[in-house]
Amino acid sequence: MNKPLRRIAIFCGLLMVALMVRANWIQFVQADELQSDPKNRRVAIERYGQPRGNIILSNGEAITGSTEVEGTDFRYKRTYKNGEMWAPVTGYASQAYGATQLEAIYDGILTGDDDRLFFNRTIDMITGKDQKGGNVVTTLDQSVQQAGFEAMGDKRGAAVAINPETGAILGLISTPSYDPSVFAGNSAKDAEAWKKLQKENDPSDPMLNRALRQTYPPGSTFKIVTAAAAIESGLYEDIDEKTDSPDPYLLPGTRTNLPNDGNHSCENASLRVAMQWSCNTVFAKIAHEVGNEEMIEYAEKFGFGQEHFVPVRTAVSVYPEDNQPQNAQAGIGQASNRATPIQMAMVTAAVANDGKMMEPYMVDRLVAPNLSTVEEHKPKEMGQPISGETAQKLQQAMETVVEKGTGTIAQIDGVTVGGKTGTAQHGENNEENPYAWFVSYAKTADGSTPIAVAVIIESADVLRDDIAGSKLAAPVAKAMMKAALEGKG
Amino acid sequence: MSTSHTTGSNTTISSGDLPSRRNTELAMLAFAVLIPVFAYANVGLAVNGEVPAGMLGYGLGLGLLAGIAHLVVRKFAPYADPLMLPIATLLNGMGLVLIWRLDQSERVPLVREGAAAPNQLMWSALGIALFLAVLIFLKDHRILQRYTYISMAVALVLLILPMFFPAVYGAKIWITIGGMSIQPGEFAKIIIAVFFAGYLMVKRDALALASRRFMGLYLPRGRDLGPILVIWALSVLILVFETDLGTSLLFFGLFVVMLYVATERTSWILFGLTLAVAGAVAVASFEPHVQGRVEDWLDPFHVVRETGNANQPAQAMWAFGAGGIIGAGLGQGHSDLIGFAARSDYIFATVGEELGLTGVMAFVLLYGLLVERGVRTALAARDPFGKLLAVGLSAAFAIQVFVVAGGVMALIPLTGMTMPFLAQGGSSVIANWALVAILLKISDTARRPAPAPAPSPDVEMTQVVRS
C-alpha cells in the first residue's frame, strides 16, 4: 500500500501548497488593492485614527481642528471654526460622507499619507509616535472674509476677492452656507444634518459653492470685456471718442429694439459715458461690430471657456457661439453668456493689474508636520488678455463709474476705486428676480492694487434697473475692499 | 546497537531500533509553550499597553498540560513521533491567544457574546485529557478494528442527528442538549475513519481485483460499487438536509482517499471525483444556501457592491489584504470587523491580518507538517489497518484545513468548518486532540523496535566446537 500512500502524501502537500499560493496571491499581489478599497472600513479607521492636519489662514490662524470622539472606532472627528463662513474655502471632511474641495484635494497632506511626507511618517513609525498630518496654508484673509460675510448677511449670493498683483484669493464667500462640523461624524445626528442640507430638502442649496461652481449671466459687468474688445480690436482708440450708436439699438437681424435702463443719454455716448451709465446700446453694438468669433476670443483670453484650478476646480464660464442678435446681447452679459463669480473677479483683477492676469490660487503652501514647507505657490502669470494701455483706459472708465456713475456707493475716502455694476435678467422672459452684480478694485495712494472683488447677489428685491447692482452688491464689495486696505495700512 | 540505522536518519519509515526522540519532543514542546506565551504578552502590550495579568497563569497552565502530555507519551507511547504533540500544542496555544485577542475587541457584535477564551481553555484541557486517556487506555490501535460495524452505526447516528435540530446560521451541524451544543461532525470524522479502515482492510482484495478492464480502466463490479454509492448518497443527503458542504466534502474525500490507498486502483479516484462533482453540482443548482456560498466565492465583494454593507467573505478578504506580508501585529488588526464568526470559522483571517503572509505560511506549514507526519506514520505502520487508519485521519485533517482555510481565503466556496486547534469550539478541539492521540499511538507501534531475537544457544555451541 505504500505507493498510493506516497501519492496521498503528495496530494496533501499540494493542498497545503495551494493554500500558500492563494495566501501569497491575496496578501502580496492583491494586498494594495484590498487595503485601499474605499468600502474597507480599515481605510476610514486608519484615516481617523489620528488628528487631521489643519487648514490655516494667511495670518496663521487655523480654521479647522480635530476632536477625539468616543463610542466609535473612528477616533478623531473634524471640527471647523466659524464653519459657515469658511465652508466655501475648506469644503468638508466627514467620517460618513467623505471630503470635498481643499479637504479632499490635500487629503494626503492633511492625513499625512502623502508620499512627500514619507520621511516624516517613517520617523514617526520608528519613534513609535502616531502619524501626524501636515497643514495647508491658504491665502485667505480673515478680515476680508469676515467683512464680506457680514455684509452679505442673509442674502443669497457669492463674493470673491483676489489680489490682482499675485492672484491670491483673499476672500471666498458663498451664502447661504453650511457648517461642515454638523455632519463631520458618522452618527445618526450627522446623517440627519447632512440630509437637511441636501438640495432636495433645502431649495437654497447651501452646499453649493456659488463662488466657484455656479455660473450666472454676468450682466453689465461683462461690459468690461466688451469694452476691452472694442479697444483691442481697434474699433475705438480713445475712451472719450463718440461711438456713433443709436438709442434704442435695433438688434441686428431683428425688429427688436434694445433699450437702456435709466434716464441717461446713451446716444452716441463715448465708452467712458457708456460705462458710467451702463449703456446697453453702445455695448451691444460693439459686440455686433467685433463679431461673435472675436468676442469669444477676447472672452477666452480672460479665462472664459476653461476650468480653473484654484486648486478647487471652478465651473466653466462661457461666451456662447451664437447668431447676431444673441451675440449682441451676450456683449452686455445677457443671452447665454455665463460666468462664475471668480471669473468676473479675474477679469476685474486683470484690468486692475494693467492687463496682466495672474493665476488665481488660494493655497499658499503645504507644510509638513515638522513645519518644513513641502510645496509653495509662486504667483504665476496666466496671460496678458489686454495691453497695459487698454487696461489703463478701462481703469479710467471704471473709476468714472464709481466717481460719478452707477457705482458711487462703493466710494472709499482717499482711495481710488474702479467698479462696474450689473443687473442680470434671467428666467423665462426675464420674469425671475434679477441678479445684482458688482465688480470693483481698489488702488492705494502708492499705486498698488491690493484687491479686486466680484460680488453677486441672487436678489430677492424686485428692482429692475441697474441701480440694483450698486444697491445690493456694491456694499459687500466695499466692505471687503475696506478690510483689505485696512489690513495693508 | 546496529550502525546501519544511523542517528542522522530522522525518518519514521524504518523497522527496528530507532531512537525514541523523546528528548527532541521535550525541546520542541518548550518552544510550543514559549511561543504562545510571548504571543499572549504581545497581545496584552498591544491592546492594553501592559503585560496581561493572566500571562503567568496561562504560561504555567499550558506548560503543565504539555508537560503532563509529554510524560504520558514517554511512559505509554515511548516511540511515538516526536513532532505531533509539539505541533498540536503550539497550534492550540496560538488558538487560545487568537481567541483571547478577539475577546479584547471593543466592537459591539462581539461583546454581546462575552469572552470565549476561558471556555476554550477548559475545552483544550478536556481535549488533552482525552488525548491522555487514549494514550493510556488504548493499548494497541488494532483493538479499534473490532468495532468496525459499531463505528459505522455511531457515525451514521452522529451524522444524521443534526437534521433534527434547528439550523444555526444556515447550517444544521449542531446538536443542542440543555444549552450545551456539540458538533457531531468533528467526532464523526474519526469514527468514520475507523469504520473505513476496518471495512476496507477486509474488502480491499475484492475491491481491487474483482474488476473488469474497460477502456484502460479497472471498473469495479456492481456489488463492490455499492458501498461507494451509499457513501456518495449519504454525503449528498448531508449536504441537502444539513446544508453542510464542509462535512460532506470531508466525509467523501476521506472515503475516496482510503479506498484508493486500500485498492491501489486509480479508477476509484475517478469514480469518486465524478460522483462528488455530480453531487455538488446537482445540489448547488437548487439549494440557495449553497448557491449563496458559491456566489460569494466567485465574487466575494458582490454583496458590498449591491447593498453597500460588507459581509463576512468581503471582510475576510480585506483582513488578509490588510495583513500584507508581515501583518499588523497581534492585537493591532481589525479582523473583528468580520463579526460573529471571527473567532470560529473565520479565525484564520485574524492570523492573516495580524501575523501577515508570514504567519499564514507558518501556520499552513505547521498543519502540513502534522499531516505529513501522519502519512509517514501510515507508511511506517506494519499492519494494513494501522496504515489505513493513519492515512485516513491525516487526510481528513488535511482536507479540513484545506476546506476551511481555502474557504476563508476564497480559494474554494466557504463551508462552515473549524480550523483544527485554532478555532473556538469544544467539539473541534477535543476531537482533534483525540485524532492526534490515535496517530501517536499508531506511530508508537510502527516505530517500536522489534523485540530482540532470543539468543540462540546453538550458535554458541557450534562455535565452541569449531574452535
Short mmCIF file of N, CA and C in Angstrom, two decimals, chain A residues 140 144 159-163 167-173 345 451-454 480-481:
data_model
loop_
_atom_site.label_atom_id
_atom_site.label_comp_id
_atom_site.label_asym_id
_atom_site.label_seq_id
_atom_site.Cartn_x
_atom_site.Cartn_y
_atom_site.Cartn_z
N LEU A 140 -6.23 83.05 2.23
CA LEU A 140 -7.43 83.76 2.67
C LEU A 140 -7.14 84.74 3.80
N VAL A 144 -10.96 90.31 5.43
CA VAL A 144 -11.70 90.48 4.18
C VAL A 144 -12.90 89.53 4.16
N ALA A 159 -19.21 86.02 -3.21
CA ALA A 159 -18.24 87.09 -3.39
C ALA A 159 -16.85 86.49 -3.45
N VAL A 160 -16.04 87.03 -4.35
CA VAL A 160 -14.66 86.57 -4.46
C VAL A 160 -13.76 87.79 -4.46
N ALA A 161 -12.73 87.77 -3.64
CA ALA A 161 -11.74 88.85 -3.64
C ALA A 161 -10.39 88.27 -4.00
N ILE A 162 -9.72 88.97 -4.95
CA ILE A 162 -8.42 88.49 -5.42
C ILE A 162 -7.41 89.62 -5.28
N ASN A 163 -6.19 89.26 -4.95
CA ASN A 163 -5.11 90.23 -5.05
C ASN A 163 -4.66 90.25 -6.50
N GLY A 167 -2.69 87.14 -7.71
CA GLY A 167 -3.69 86.12 -7.98
C GLY A 167 -4.18 85.44 -6.72
N ALA A 168 -3.62 85.82 -5.58
CA ALA A 168 -4.02 85.19 -4.31
C ALA A 168 -5.47 85.52 -4.01
N ILE A 169 -6.23 84.53 -3.65
CA ILE A 169 -7.62 84.74 -3.29
C ILE A 169 -7.68 85.16 -1.82
N LEU A 170 -8.30 86.32 -1.60
CA LEU A 170 -8.33 86.87 -0.24
C LEU A 170 -9.64 86.56 0.47
N GLY A 171 -10.67 86.45 -0.32
CA GLY A 171 -11.97 86.16 0.28
C GLY A 171 -12.78 85.29 -0.65
N LEU A 172 -13.53 84.36 -0.08
CA LEU A 172 -14.33 83.46 -0.90
C LEU A 172 -15.60 83.16 -0.12
N ILE A 173 -16.68 83.81 -0.55
CA ILE A 173 -17.91 83.72 0.23
C ILE A 173 -19.01 83.12 -0.62
N ALA A 345 -14.19 88.13 -11.10
CA ALA A 345 -13.12 88.70 -10.26
C ALA A 345 -11.80 88.68 -11.01
N ILE A 451 -6.57 94.69 -4.06
CA ILE A 451 -7.76 93.85 -4.06
C ILE A 451 -8.67 94.13 -5.25
N ALA A 452 -9.18 93.08 -5.81
CA ALA A 452 -10.25 93.17 -6.81
C ALA A 452 -11.35 92.23 -6.33
N VAL A 453 -12.60 92.66 -6.49
CA VAL A 453 -13.71 91.89 -5.94
C VAL A 453 -14.79 91.67 -6.98
N ALA A 454 -15.43 90.54 -6.92
CA ALA A 454 -16.66 90.33 -7.67
C ALA A 454 -17.71 89.85 -6.70
N MET A 480 -15.40 94.57 1.72
CA MET A 480 -14.23 93.70 1.55
C MET A 480 -13.01 94.52 1.16
N MET A 481 -13.21 95.49 0.28
CA MET A 481 -12.07 96.33 -0.12
C MET A 481 -11.52 97.09 1.07
#
